[in-house]
């Protein structure tokens, strides 16, 4: 569940606000030949049950050249 670390009320709210999402980002590499030369960061939740943390962290290292910042929580920290 996207909201495994949220209250039942927030889970209901989140599910009510789901919208269709493009599938291409999950099957194709981003159409960016080279990322900008600026500091970049990525966050992964230690309790995320949607993505596989080890694989996702490796992808972040490959794409932006930085280790992800691990925070406690699930897939949607901006909701929790």
One Martini backbone bead per residue (centre of mass of N, CA, C, O) as a GRO file, in nm:
protein
   80
    1UNK     BB    1   0.098   0.035   0.020
    2UNK     BB    2   0.133   0.378  -0.003
    3UNK     BB    3   0.000   0.417   0.319
    4UNK     BB    4   0.127   0.233   0.564
    5UNK     BB    5   0.201   0.508   0.763
    6UNK     BB    6  -0.101   0.579   0.788
    7UNK     BB    7  -0.385   0.669   0.861
    8UNK     BB    8  -0.694   0.576   0.774
    9UNK     BB    9  -0.779   0.857   0.676
   10UNK     BB   10  -0.534   0.906   0.484
   11UNK     BB   11  -0.575   0.659   0.313
   12UNK     BB   12  -0.849   0.734   0.201
   13UNK     BB   13  -0.766   1.003   0.079
   14UNK     BB   14  -0.548   0.893  -0.110
   15UNK     BB   15  -0.731   0.697  -0.275
   16UNK     BB   16  -0.931   0.925  -0.373
   17UNK     BB   17  -0.660   1.079  -0.528
   18UNK     BB   18  -0.610   0.909  -0.745
   19UNK     BB   19  -0.419   0.894  -1.055
   20UNK     BB   20  -0.316   0.867  -1.343
   21UNK     BB   21  -0.017   0.709  -1.480
   22UNK     BB   22   0.253   0.690  -1.639
   23UNK     BB   23   0.452   0.414  -1.780
   24UNK     BB   24   0.724   0.493  -1.916
   25UNK     BB   25   0.911   0.541  -1.660
   26UNK     BB   26   0.913   0.212  -1.610
   27UNK     BB   27   1.046   0.130  -1.916
   28UNK     BB   28   1.207   0.396  -1.957
   29UNK     BB   29   1.447   0.602  -2.001
   30UNK     BB   30   1.525   0.895  -1.953
   31UNK     BB   31   1.535   1.178  -2.189
   32UNK     BB   32   1.824   1.229  -2.051
   33UNK     BB   33   2.144   1.253  -2.135
   34UNK     BB   34   2.209   1.479  -1.904
   35UNK     BB   35   2.252   1.586  -1.612
   36UNK     BB   36   2.286   1.837  -1.430
   37UNK     BB   37   2.547   2.038  -1.271
   38UNK     BB   38   2.403   1.956  -0.981
   39UNK     BB   39   2.285   1.908  -0.691
   40UNK     BB   40   2.163   1.584  -0.586
   41UNK     BB   41   1.868   1.419  -0.449
   42UNK     BB   42   1.743   1.131  -0.262
   43UNK     BB   43   1.456   0.956  -0.135
   44UNK     BB   44   1.411   0.689   0.104
   45UNK     BB   45   1.208   0.452   0.248
   46UNK     BB   46   1.241   0.210   0.495
   47UNK     BB   47   0.903   0.131   0.464
   48UNK     BB   48   0.880   0.066   0.172
   49UNK     BB   49   0.627  -0.141  -0.020
   50UNK     BB   50   0.681  -0.073  -0.341
   51UNK     BB   51   0.988  -0.057  -0.339
   52UNK     BB   52   1.311  -0.166  -0.387
   53UNK     BB   53   1.559  -0.039  -0.215
   54UNK     BB   54   1.821  -0.154  -0.340
   55UNK     BB   55   1.747  -0.097  -0.639
   56UNK     BB   56   1.678   0.202  -0.609
   57UNK     BB   57   1.951   0.293  -0.493
   58UNK     BB   58   2.121   0.202  -0.737
   59UNK     BB   59   1.979   0.385  -0.945
   60UNK     BB   60   2.052   0.650  -0.812
   61UNK     BB   61   2.357   0.622  -0.830
   62UNK     BB   62   2.369   0.600  -1.140
   63UNK     BB   63   2.208   0.867  -1.222
   64UNK     BB   64   2.333   1.088  -0.981
   65UNK     BB   65   2.583   1.003  -0.792
   66UNK     BB   66   2.412   0.928  -0.524
   67UNK     BB   67   2.319   0.875  -0.218
   68UNK     BB   68   2.059   0.805  -0.051
   69UNK     BB   69   1.817   0.922   0.161
   70UNK     BB   70   1.722   0.786   0.467
   71UNK     BB   71   1.386   0.746   0.579
   72UNK     BB   72   1.142   0.712   0.775
   73UNK     BB   73   0.905   0.523   0.598
   74UNK     BB   74   0.723   0.535   0.325
   75UNK     BB   75   0.618   0.626   0.001
   76UNK     BB   76   0.454   0.898   0.141
   77UNK     BB   77   0.589   1.147   0.316
   78UNK     BB   78   0.397   1.389   0.218
   79UNK     BB   79   0.155   1.255   0.385
   80UNK     BB   80   0.276   1.145   0.665
   0.00000   0.00000   0.00000
